[in-house]
mmCIF file of C-alpha atoms in Angstrom:
data_model
loop_
_atom_site.group_PDB
_atom_site.id
_atom_site.type_symbol
_atom_site.label_atom_id
_atom_site.label_comp_id
_atom_site.label_asym_id
_atom_site.label_seq_id
_atom_site.Cartn_x
_atom_site.Cartn_y
_atom_site.Cartn_z
ATOM 1 C CA MET A 2 -169.172 122.098 -106.252
ATOM 2 C CA GLU A 3 -172.829 121.776 -105.375
ATOM 3 C CA LYS A 4 -173.885 118.359 -104.242
ATOM 4 C CA LYS A 5 -176.358 116.600 -106.424
ATOM 5 C CA ALA A 6 -179.580 115.992 -105.162
ATOM 6 C CA SER A 7 -179.738 112.572 -106.814
ATOM 7 C CA PRO A 8 -178.080 110.732 -109.672
ATOM 8 C CA PHE A 9 -180.643 112.001 -112.168
ATOM 9 C CA THR A 10 -184.277 112.891 -112.057
ATOM 10 C CA VAL A 11 -186.808 111.882 -114.968
ATOM 11 C CA LEU A 12 -189.608 114.371 -115.888
ATOM 12 C CA LEU A 13 -192.352 112.796 -117.782
ATOM 13 C CA ASP A 14 -194.820 114.943 -119.971
ATOM 14 C CA ALA A 15 -198.513 113.991 -119.436
ATOM 15 C CA ASN A 16 -198.491 112.501 -123.057
ATOM 16 C CA VAL A 17 -195.906 109.795 -121.492
ATOM 17 C CA TRP A 18 -197.867 109.170 -118.524
ATOM 18 C CA ILE A 19 -200.868 108.571 -120.606
ATOM 19 C CA GLU A 20 -198.848 106.427 -123.358
ATOM 20 C CA GLU A 21 -197.393 104.287 -120.622
ATOM 21 C CA ARG A 22 -200.530 103.774 -118.423
ATOM 22 C CA LEU A 23 -199.278 105.543 -115.578
ATOM 23 C CA LEU A 24 -196.011 103.402 -115.861
ATOM 24 C CA ARG A 25 -198.201 99.997 -115.732
ATOM 25 C CA SER A 26 -197.141 99.114 -119.155
ATOM 26 C CA SER A 27 -194.191 96.848 -120.004
ATOM 27 C CA LEU A 28 -191.702 99.860 -120.780
ATOM 28 C CA GLY A 29 -193.294 101.437 -117.792
ATOM 29 C CA ASN A 30 -192.260 98.859 -115.339
ATOM 30 C CA ALA A 31 -188.778 98.938 -116.833
ATOM 31 C CA LEU A 32 -188.381 102.696 -116.224
ATOM 32 C CA LEU A 33 -189.331 102.109 -112.528
ATOM 33 C CA TYR A 34 -187.096 99.450 -112.246
ATOM 34 C CA ALA A 35 -184.230 101.775 -113.490
ATOM 35 C CA ILE A 36 -185.170 104.531 -111.399
ATOM 36 C CA VAL A 37 -185.350 102.596 -108.427
ATOM 37 C CA GLY A 38 -181.969 100.924 -109.296
ATOM 38 C CA ALA A 39 -180.164 104.093 -109.653
ATOM 39 C CA LYS A 40 -181.627 105.912 -106.665
ATOM 40 C CA ALA A 41 -183.197 108.378 -108.959
ATOM 41 C CA THR A 42 -186.431 110.112 -108.768
ATOM 42 C CA LEU A 43 -189.590 110.878 -111.077
ATOM 43 C CA ALA A 44 -190.322 114.728 -110.942
ATOM 44 C CA LEU A 45 -194.026 115.395 -111.301
ATOM 45 C CA PRO A 46 -195.047 119.054 -111.922
ATOM 46 C CA GLU A 47 -198.671 119.723 -110.613
ATOM 47 C CA ILE A 48 -199.792 121.080 -114.087
ATOM 48 C CA VAL A 49 -198.861 117.389 -115.430
ATOM 49 C CA GLU A 50 -200.589 115.751 -112.783
ATOM 50 C CA ARG A 51 -203.757 117.678 -113.234
ATOM 51 C CA GLU A 52 -203.704 117.049 -116.990
ATOM 52 C CA VAL A 53 -203.192 113.317 -116.499
ATOM 53 C CA ASP A 54 -206.030 113.034 -113.925
ATOM 54 C CA ARG A 55 -208.368 115.087 -116.754
ATOM 55 C CA VAL A 56 -207.471 112.682 -119.545
ATOM 56 C CA MET A 57 -207.509 109.170 -117.905
ATOM 57 C CA PRO A 58 -211.277 109.016 -117.104
ATOM 58 C CA GLU A 59 -211.887 110.258 -120.735
ATOM 59 C CA LEU A 60 -209.794 107.396 -122.070
ATOM 60 C CA ALA A 61 -211.649 105.032 -119.869
ATOM 61 C CA ARG A 62 -214.922 106.122 -121.216
ATOM 62 C CA ARG A 63 -213.955 105.735 -124.650
ATOM 63 C CA ALA A 64 -212.662 102.386 -123.958
ATOM 64 C CA VAL A 65 -215.995 101.276 -122.455
ATOM 65 C CA GLN A 66 -217.923 102.607 -125.656
ATOM 66 C CA ASN A 67 -215.691 100.538 -127.615
ATOM 67 C CA ILE A 68 -216.216 97.549 -125.337
ATOM 68 C CA ARG A 69 -220.135 97.881 -125.675
ATOM 69 C CA ARG A 70 -219.961 98.411 -129.574
ATOM 70 C CA ASP A 71 -217.817 95.074 -129.855
ATOM 71 C CA MET A 72 -220.277 93.167 -127.487
ATOM 72 C CA THR A 73 -223.438 94.300 -129.719
ATOM 73 C CA LEU A 74 -221.562 93.154 -132.968
ATOM 74 C CA LEU A 75 -220.683 89.834 -131.300
ATOM 75 C CA ASN A 76 -224.319 89.430 -129.953
ATOM 76 C CA GLN A 77 -225.910 89.971 -133.266
ATOM 77 C CA LEU A 78 -223.407 87.667 -134.947
ATOM 78 C CA SER A 79 -223.859 84.875 -132.240
ATOM 79 C CA GLY A 80 -227.481 85.113 -131.675
ATOM 80 C CA SER A 81 -226.761 84.850 -127.882
ATOM 81 C CA GLN A 82 -226.812 87.599 -125.199
ATOM 82 C CA MET A 83 -223.502 88.524 -123.634
ATOM 83 C CA THR A 84 -222.918 91.408 -121.336
ATOM 84 C CA VAL A 85 -220.075 93.136 -120.143
ATOM 85 C CA SER A 86 -219.429 96.196 -117.847
ATOM 86 C CA GLY A 87 -216.580 98.509 -117.553
ATOM 87 C CA PRO A 88 -215.555 100.670 -114.379
ATOM 88 C CA SER A 89 -217.366 103.706 -113.245
ATOM 89 C CA PRO A 90 -216.039 107.076 -113.682
ATOM 90 C CA ARG A 91 -215.588 107.154 -109.982
ATOM 91 C CA ALA A 92 -213.708 103.974 -109.967
ATOM 92 C CA VAL A 93 -211.239 105.111 -112.563
ATOM 93 C CA CYS A 94 -210.686 108.262 -110.763
ATOM 94 C CA ASP A 95 -209.948 106.107 -107.428
ATOM 95 C CA GLY A 96 -207.629 103.953 -109.458
ATOM 96 C CA VAL A 97 -205.613 106.935 -110.758
ATOM 97 C CA ALA A 98 -205.247 108.390 -107.290
ATOM 98 C CA ALA A 99 -204.194 105.075 -105.811
ATOM 99 C CA ARG A 100 -201.597 104.735 -108.521
ATOM 100 C CA TRP A 101 -200.279 108.196 -107.620
ATOM 101 C CA LYS A 102 -199.953 106.907 -104.019
ATOM 102 C CA GLN A 103 -198.275 103.703 -104.986
ATOM 103 C CA LEU A 104 -195.397 105.693 -106.642
ATOM 104 C CA SER A 105 -195.300 108.342 -103.877
ATOM 105 C CA GLY A 106 -191.754 107.071 -102.984
ATOM 106 C CA SER A 107 -190.437 107.710 -106.263
ATOM 107 C CA ILE A 108 -192.086 110.873 -107.060
ATOM 108 C CA GLU A 109 -190.861 114.343 -106.313
ATOM 109 C CA ARG A 110 -193.870 116.861 -106.725
ATOM 110 C CA ILE A 111 -193.355 120.210 -108.152
ATOM 111 C CA PRO A 112 -196.048 122.597 -107.188
ATOM 112 C CA PHE A 113 -197.670 125.049 -109.728
ATOM 113 C CA THR A 114 -196.264 128.471 -108.654
ATOM 114 C CA PHE A 115 -197.251 132.092 -109.573
ATOM 115 C CA GLU A 116 -193.552 132.483 -110.885
ATOM 116 C CA GLN A 117 -193.912 129.473 -113.274
ATOM 117 C CA ALA A 118 -197.308 131.326 -114.688
ATOM 118 C CA LYS A 119 -195.470 134.590 -115.103
ATOM 119 C CA THR A 120 -192.387 133.048 -116.769
ATOM 120 C CA ALA A 121 -194.719 131.039 -119.077
ATOM 121 C CA LEU A 122 -196.633 134.240 -120.028
ATOM 122 C CA SER A 123 -193.513 135.998 -120.869
ATOM 123 C CA ARG A 124 -192.620 133.127 -123.500
ATOM 124 C CA ILE A 125 -195.895 133.250 -124.757
ATOM 125 C CA ILE A 126 -195.971 136.950 -125.369
ATOM 126 C CA ASP A 127 -192.351 136.767 -126.800
ATOM 127 C CA LYS A 128 -192.952 133.564 -129.005
ATOM 128 C CA THR A 129 -190.023 131.864 -127.439
ATOM 129 C CA PRO A 130 -190.010 128.111 -127.383
ATOM 130 C CA PRO A 131 -191.637 125.975 -126.536
ATOM 131 C CA CYS A 132 -194.082 128.680 -127.786
ATOM 132 C CA GLY A 133 -193.942 130.283 -131.240
ATOM 133 C CA GLU A 134 -195.945 132.101 -133.677
ATOM 134 C CA ASN A 135 -199.525 131.241 -133.378
ATOM 135 C CA ASN A 136 -198.540 128.348 -130.931
ATOM 136 C CA GLU A 137 -199.059 129.167 -127.411
ATOM 137 C CA GLN A 138 -197.938 126.488 -125.084
ATOM 138 C CA PHE A 139 -198.526 127.622 -121.528
ATOM 139 C CA ARG A 140 -198.585 123.998 -120.076
ATOM 140 C CA ASP A 141 -195.284 123.253 -121.914
ATOM 141 C CA CYS A 142 -193.840 126.402 -120.762
ATOM 142 C CA CYS A 143 -194.268 125.618 -117.199
ATOM 143 C CA ILE A 144 -192.785 122.013 -117.642
ATOM 144 C CA TRP A 145 -189.786 123.556 -118.976
ATOM 145 C CA GLU A 146 -189.367 125.900 -116.276
ATOM 146 C CA SER A 147 -189.765 122.912 -113.799
ATOM 147 C CA ALA A 148 -187.030 121.022 -115.648
ATOM 148 C CA LEU A 149 -184.740 124.060 -115.436
ATOM 149 C CA SER A 150 -185.307 124.410 -111.821
ATOM 150 C CA LEU A 151 -184.645 120.883 -111.068
ATOM 151 C CA ALA A 152 -181.520 120.927 -112.982
ATOM 152 C CA LYS A 153 -179.810 123.389 -110.848
ATOM 153 C CA ASP A 154 -178.464 120.175 -108.525
ATOM 154 C CA ARG A 155 -178.903 117.379 -110.992
ATOM 155 C CA THR A 156 -179.276 116.087 -114.494
ATOM 156 C CA VAL A 157 -182.823 116.073 -115.664
ATOM 157 C CA HIS A 158 -184.221 113.838 -118.404
ATOM 158 C CA LEU A 159 -187.215 115.289 -120.048
ATOM 159 C CA VAL A 160 -189.650 112.757 -121.815
ATOM 160 C CA THR A 161 -191.889 114.383 -124.296
ATOM 161 C CA LEU A 162 -193.721 113.681 -127.329
ATOM 162 C CA ASP A 163 -194.519 117.256 -127.948
ATOM 163 C CA HIS A 164 -192.847 118.546 -131.045
ATOM 164 C CA ALA A 165 -192.569 122.274 -129.385
ATOM 165 C CA PHE A 166 -189.605 121.199 -127.408
ATOM 166 C CA TYR A 167 -187.615 119.837 -130.605
ATOM 167 C CA ASP A 168 -185.602 121.889 -132.872
ATOM 168 C CA GLY A 169 -187.529 122.154 -136.228
ATOM 169 C CA ARG A 170 -190.465 120.256 -134.347
ATOM 170 C CA LYS A 171 -188.626 117.130 -135.363
ATOM 171 C CA HIS A 172 -187.689 114.677 -132.636
ATOM 172 C CA VAL A 173 -184.540 113.448 -134.385
ATOM 173 C CA ASN A 174 -183.188 117.099 -134.188
ATOM 174 C CA GLY A 175 -183.112 116.977 -130.318
ATOM 175 C CA LEU A 176 -183.884 120.083 -127.969
ATOM 176 C CA ALA A 177 -184.621 123.171 -129.600
ATOM 177 C CA LYS A 178 -181.832 125.642 -130.126
ATOM 178 C CA ALA A 179 -183.242 128.442 -128.141
ATOM 179 C CA LEU A 180 -183.890 125.952 -125.192
ATOM 180 C CA ARG A 181 -180.483 124.521 -125.704
ATOM 181 C CA SER A 182 -179.098 128.061 -125.417
ATOM 182 C CA GLU A 183 -180.933 128.521 -122.195
ATOM 183 C CA VAL A 184 -179.343 125.190 -120.770
ATOM 184 C CA GLU A 185 -175.952 126.384 -121.709
ATOM 185 C CA ARG A 186 -176.398 129.793 -120.230
ATOM 186 C CA HIS A 187 -177.575 128.292 -116.886
ATOM 187 C CA GLY A 188 -174.839 125.701 -116.816
ATOM 188 C CA VAL A 189 -177.193 122.675 -116.379
ATOM 189 C CA GLU A 190 -178.024 119.455 -117.891
ATOM 190 C CA VAL A 191 -181.536 118.814 -119.479
ATOM 191 C CA ILE A 192 -181.468 115.905 -121.740
ATOM 192 C CA ILE A 193 -184.501 115.080 -124.011
ATOM 193 C CA HIS A 194 -186.060 111.998 -125.121
ATOM 194 C CA PRO A 195 -189.292 111.468 -127.362
ATOM 195 C CA THR A 196 -190.204 108.186 -125.556
ATOM 196 C CA VAL A 197 -189.435 105.989 -122.526
ATOM 197 C CA GLN A 198 -187.675 103.454 -124.818
ATOM 198 C CA GLU A 199 -185.276 105.993 -125.837
ATOM 199 C CA LEU A 200 -184.575 107.150 -122.303
ATOM 200 C CA LEU A 201 -184.086 103.424 -121.366
ATOM 201 C CA THR A 202 -181.586 102.902 -124.194
ATOM 202 C CA ALA A 203 -179.608 106.092 -123.329
ATOM 203 C CA LEU A 204 -179.571 105.076 -119.580
ATOM 204 C CA GLY A 205 -178.195 101.673 -120.588
ATOM 205 C CA ASP A 206 -178.191 99.950 -117.325
ATOM 206 C CA THR A 207 -181.549 97.886 -117.680
ATOM 207 C CA VAL A 208 -180.900 96.945 -121.547
ATOM 208 C CA VAL A 209 -180.669 93.105 -121.643
ATOM 209 C CA ALA A 210 -179.719 90.524 -124.436
ATOM 210 C CA ILE A 211 -182.590 88.681 -125.927
ATOM 211 C CA ASP A 212 -183.333 86.156 -128.745
ATOM 212 C CA GLU A 213 -184.540 88.614 -131.145
ATOM 213 C CA GLN A 214 -185.237 85.881 -133.886
ATOM 214 C CA ALA A 215 -187.494 83.757 -131.737
ATOM 215 C CA ILE A 216 -189.229 86.780 -129.947
ATOM 216 C CA GLY A 217 -189.789 88.568 -133.430
ATOM 217 C CA VAL A 218 -191.342 85.675 -134.925
ATOM 218 C CA SER A 219 -193.933 85.426 -132.026
ATOM 219 C CA ILE A 220 -194.548 89.165 -132.207
ATOM 220 C CA ILE A 221 -195.025 89.224 -136.074
ATOM 221 C CA GLU A 222 -197.593 86.201 -136.004
ATOM 222 C CA SER A 223 -199.633 87.904 -133.237
ATOM 223 C CA VAL A 224 -199.837 91.364 -134.726
ATOM 224 C CA THR A 225 -200.438 90.227 -138.358
ATOM 225 C CA PRO A 226 -204.137 90.537 -138.239
ATOM 226 C CA SER A 227 -204.094 94.037 -137.080
ATOM 227 C CA ALA A 228 -201.568 95.057 -139.397
ATOM 228 C CA ARG A 229 -203.657 93.461 -142.356
ATOM 229 C CA ALA A 230 -206.594 95.528 -140.990
ATOM 230 C CA ILE A 231 -204.584 98.898 -140.938
ATOM 231 C CA ALA A 232 -203.297 98.235 -144.324
ATOM 232 C CA THR A 233 -206.906 97.805 -145.829
ATOM 233 C CA GLU A 234 -208.518 100.514 -143.962
ATOM 234 C CA ARG A 235 -206.216 103.208 -144.942
ATOM 235 C CA GLY A 236 -205.976 102.775 -148.561
ATOM 236 C CA PRO A 237 -206.193 100.470 -151.727
ATOM 237 C CA PHE A 238 -203.497 98.034 -150.197
ATOM 238 C CA GLU A 239 -203.006 94.709 -148.918
ATOM 239 C CA LEU A 240 -200.475 93.332 -146.448
ATOM 240 C CA GLY A 241 -197.119 91.858 -147.847
ATOM 241 C CA ARG A 242 -194.232 90.195 -146.183
ATOM 242 C CA ALA A 243 -192.497 91.356 -143.028
ATOM 243 C CA LEU A 244 -189.344 93.268 -144.035
ATOM 244 C CA ALA A 245 -187.329 93.814 -141.051
ATOM 245 C CA ARG A 246 -187.730 94.093 -137.308
ATOM 246 C CA ARG A 247 -186.039 96.115 -134.514
ATOM 247 C CA ILE A 248 -186.434 94.733 -130.950
ATOM 248 C CA LYS A 249 -185.014 95.731 -127.711
ATOM 249 C CA GLY A 250 -185.376 94.303 -124.258
ATOM 250 C CA TYR A 251 -185.335 95.962 -120.918
ATOM 251 C CA ALA A 252 -184.972 94.225 -117.124
ATOM 252 C CA THR A 253 -188.125 94.735 -114.988
ATOM 253 C CA PRO A 254 -188.572 94.022 -111.205
ATOM 254 C CA LYS A 255 -189.883 90.712 -112.117
ATOM 255 C CA GLU A 256 -186.832 88.316 -112.952
ATOM 256 C CA ALA A 257 -188.886 86.069 -115.182
ATOM 257 C CA LEU A 258 -190.214 89.262 -117.342
ATOM 258 C CA ILE A 259 -188.328 91.499 -119.750
ATOM 259 C CA ALA A 260 -190.171 94.411 -121.403
ATOM 260 C CA VAL A 261 -189.765 94.355 -124.995
ATOM 261 C CA TYR A 262 -189.986 97.466 -127.444
ATOM 262 C CA PHE A 263 -190.566 96.587 -131.158
ATOM 263 C CA ASP A 264 -190.639 98.244 -134.632
ATOM 264 C CA LEU A 265 -192.011 95.825 -137.232
ATOM 265 C CA TYR A 266 -191.727 96.890 -141.197
ATOM 266 C CA PHE A 267 -194.247 95.187 -143.558
ATOM 267 C CA GLU A 268 -194.444 95.504 -147.189
ATOM 268 C CA LEU A 269 -197.693 96.771 -148.725
ATOM 269 C CA ASN A 270 -198.947 95.850 -152.105
ATOM 270 C CA ARG A 271 -201.278 98.270 -153.806
ATOM 271 C CA VAL A 272 -204.601 96.591 -154.904
ATOM 272 C CA GLY A 273 -206.067 97.514 -158.289
ATOM 273 C CA PRO A 274 -209.948 97.953 -159.149
ATOM 274 C CA ALA A 275 -210.472 94.208 -159.997
ATOM 275 C CA GLY A 276 -208.413 93.038 -156.950
ATOM 276 C CA THR A 277 -205.042 92.604 -158.734
ATOM 277 C CA THR A 278 -201.839 93.700 -157.097
ATOM 278 C CA GLY A 279 -200.111 96.387 -159.003
ATOM 279 C CA GLU A 280 -196.287 96.808 -158.896
ATOM 280 C CA ASP A 281 -196.213 100.711 -159.855
ATOM 281 C CA GLU A 282 -196.062 101.950 -156.403
ATOM 282 C CA LYS A 283 -194.428 100.812 -153.422
ATOM 283 C CA ALA A 284 -195.652 101.290 -149.878
ATOM 284 C CA LEU A 285 -194.508 100.490 -146.263
ATOM 285 C CA LEU A 286 -196.367 99.926 -143.179
ATOM 286 C CA THR A 287 -194.443 100.450 -139.680
ATOM 287 C CA LEU A 288 -195.946 99.353 -136.374
ATOM 288 C CA ARG A 289 -194.529 100.379 -133.186
ATOM 289 C CA GLY A 290 -195.260 98.663 -129.830
ATOM 290 C CA GLU A 291 -194.441 96.857 -126.690
ATOM 291 C CA CYS A 292 -195.028 93.572 -124.899
ATOM 292 C CA ASP A 293 -193.610 91.228 -122.113
ATOM 293 C CA PHE A 294 -191.299 88.313 -122.577
ATOM 294 C CA ASP A 295 -190.734 85.407 -120.313
ATOM 295 C CA PRO A 296 -187.252 83.957 -121.108
ATOM 296 C CA ASN A 297 -187.926 81.027 -118.945
ATOM 297 C CA LYS A 298 -191.183 79.822 -120.980
ATOM 298 C CA ASN A 299 -190.062 81.684 -124.172
ATOM 299 C CA ALA A 300 -193.454 83.137 -124.313
ATOM 300 C CA VAL A 301 -194.489 86.518 -125.545
ATOM 301 C CA SER A 302 -197.557 88.235 -123.859
ATOM 302 C CA GLY A 303 -199.499 91.486 -123.688
ATOM 303 C CA ILE A 304 -198.713 92.516 -126.927
ATOM 304 C CA GLU A 305 -199.762 96.186 -127.606
ATOM 305 C CA ILE A 306 -199.635 98.324 -130.843
ATOM 306 C CA LYS A 307 -198.913 101.685 -129.662
ATOM 307 C CA GLY A 308 -198.321 103.483 -133.141
ATOM 308 C CA TRP A 309 -198.106 102.883 -136.738
ATOM 309 C CA SER A 310 -197.190 104.897 -140.138
ATOM 310 C CA GLN A 311 -197.696 104.239 -143.675
ATOM 311 C CA ARG A 312 -195.348 105.596 -146.320
ATOM 312 C CA ILE A 313 -196.325 105.757 -149.891
ATOM 313 C CA GLY A 314 -194.071 106.527 -152.904
ATOM 314 C CA HIS A 315 -191.048 105.645 -154.599
ATOM 315 C CA SER A 316 -188.616 103.817 -152.611
ATOM 316 C CA TRP A 317 -190.871 104.374 -149.565
ATOM 317 C CA GLY A 318 -190.571 108.179 -149.577
ATOM 318 C CA SER A 319 -192.990 110.314 -147.543
ATOM 319 C CA ALA A 320 -195.604 111.088 -149.981
ATOM 320 C CA MET A 321 -198.288 110.071 -147.485
ATOM 321 C CA HIS A 322 -197.835 109.367 -143.745
ATOM 322 C CA PHE A 323 -200.599 108.414 -140.981
ATOM 323 C CA SER A 324 -199.586 107.855 -137.560
ATOM 324 C CA THR A 325 -201.759 107.278 -134.160
ATOM 325 C CA SER A 326 -198.761 108.803 -132.468
ATOM 326 C CA GLU A 327 -199.845 112.228 -133.288
ATOM 327 C CA ASP A 328 -202.482 112.412 -130.548
ATOM 328 C CA LYS A 329 -200.963 114.098 -127.625
ATOM 329 C CA ASN A 330 -203.089 112.328 -125.239
ATOM 330 C CA GLY A 331 -202.259 108.891 -126.452
ATOM 331 C CA PRO A 332 -202.699 106.888 -129.572
ATOM 332 C CA GLU A 333 -205.424 104.529 -129.986
ATOM 333 C CA ARG A 334 -203.920 101.022 -129.621
ATOM 334 C CA VAL A 335 -204.632 97.599 -130.535
ATOM 335 C CA ARG A 336 -204.108 95.180 -127.420
ATOM 336 C CA ILE A 337 -203.260 91.607 -128.109
ATOM 337 C CA LEU A 338 -203.545 89.747 -124.935
#
């Protein structure tokens, strides 16, 4: 039997590197801890690295614009002049390059090759996953070829939000049937996950027990203003009571810090023309995010809303659905420090 190169390799799509801020986020730290502890590796295809390098400066530019917009509002409301400056584009590019260098001990770089390009072109022409009818996915094809190549001597965990990899374009269905057939034909193991949180849960080694009740109360208190704003901005609703929550904790390199993932569910009440609340239609707001938790101080910090969805209709059906997670280059966030 061929010797395994490493226990496993994690291949993150560009959307995940961006989502987790080059693994500087709470869950990103937990993933690095899991990888180092398992003596595993992070696979970084060249085509993914180039995409991340392209997108990160643009996200920084938009963030600086938002800061300046908010500062203008504060100056106008307060009557005083406050100034703030963001990093230059050059500084952002240098910061991204420095982060790649910091991670180099855990990264296995996969060069972009002519063979990858040829195979990707064949998939596009044949309309085979991750391509489809009127759905050319050159970059995704190259990522898939990288995963298959790595899987020859190890298990590969592919983490991507891209629907093209999933059966019926739905994350819950797992790997697309055609891609699953390829994996079986090659006799390799490629396991797909839509998020870092689901990968960490699947690995299991860094899952830790936490006081979900206490943490949940702190998180709900912190995100309620943002939840109320989302509810009113996206329709004739006002925020109702918190209905439920799903919270998971993951170990990080810092003993006094646990990475926490959360889903929060809020009832939405429809508001009539005169400001009255109607009972004829139910709606549900779901917030997804992450934060840090210090068990010694019993304190939550760095709360970040990373996605949300709104469902309207009988028994919270899917008559209408909005979500910031649809943007492949990363959702707009609400950061609550």
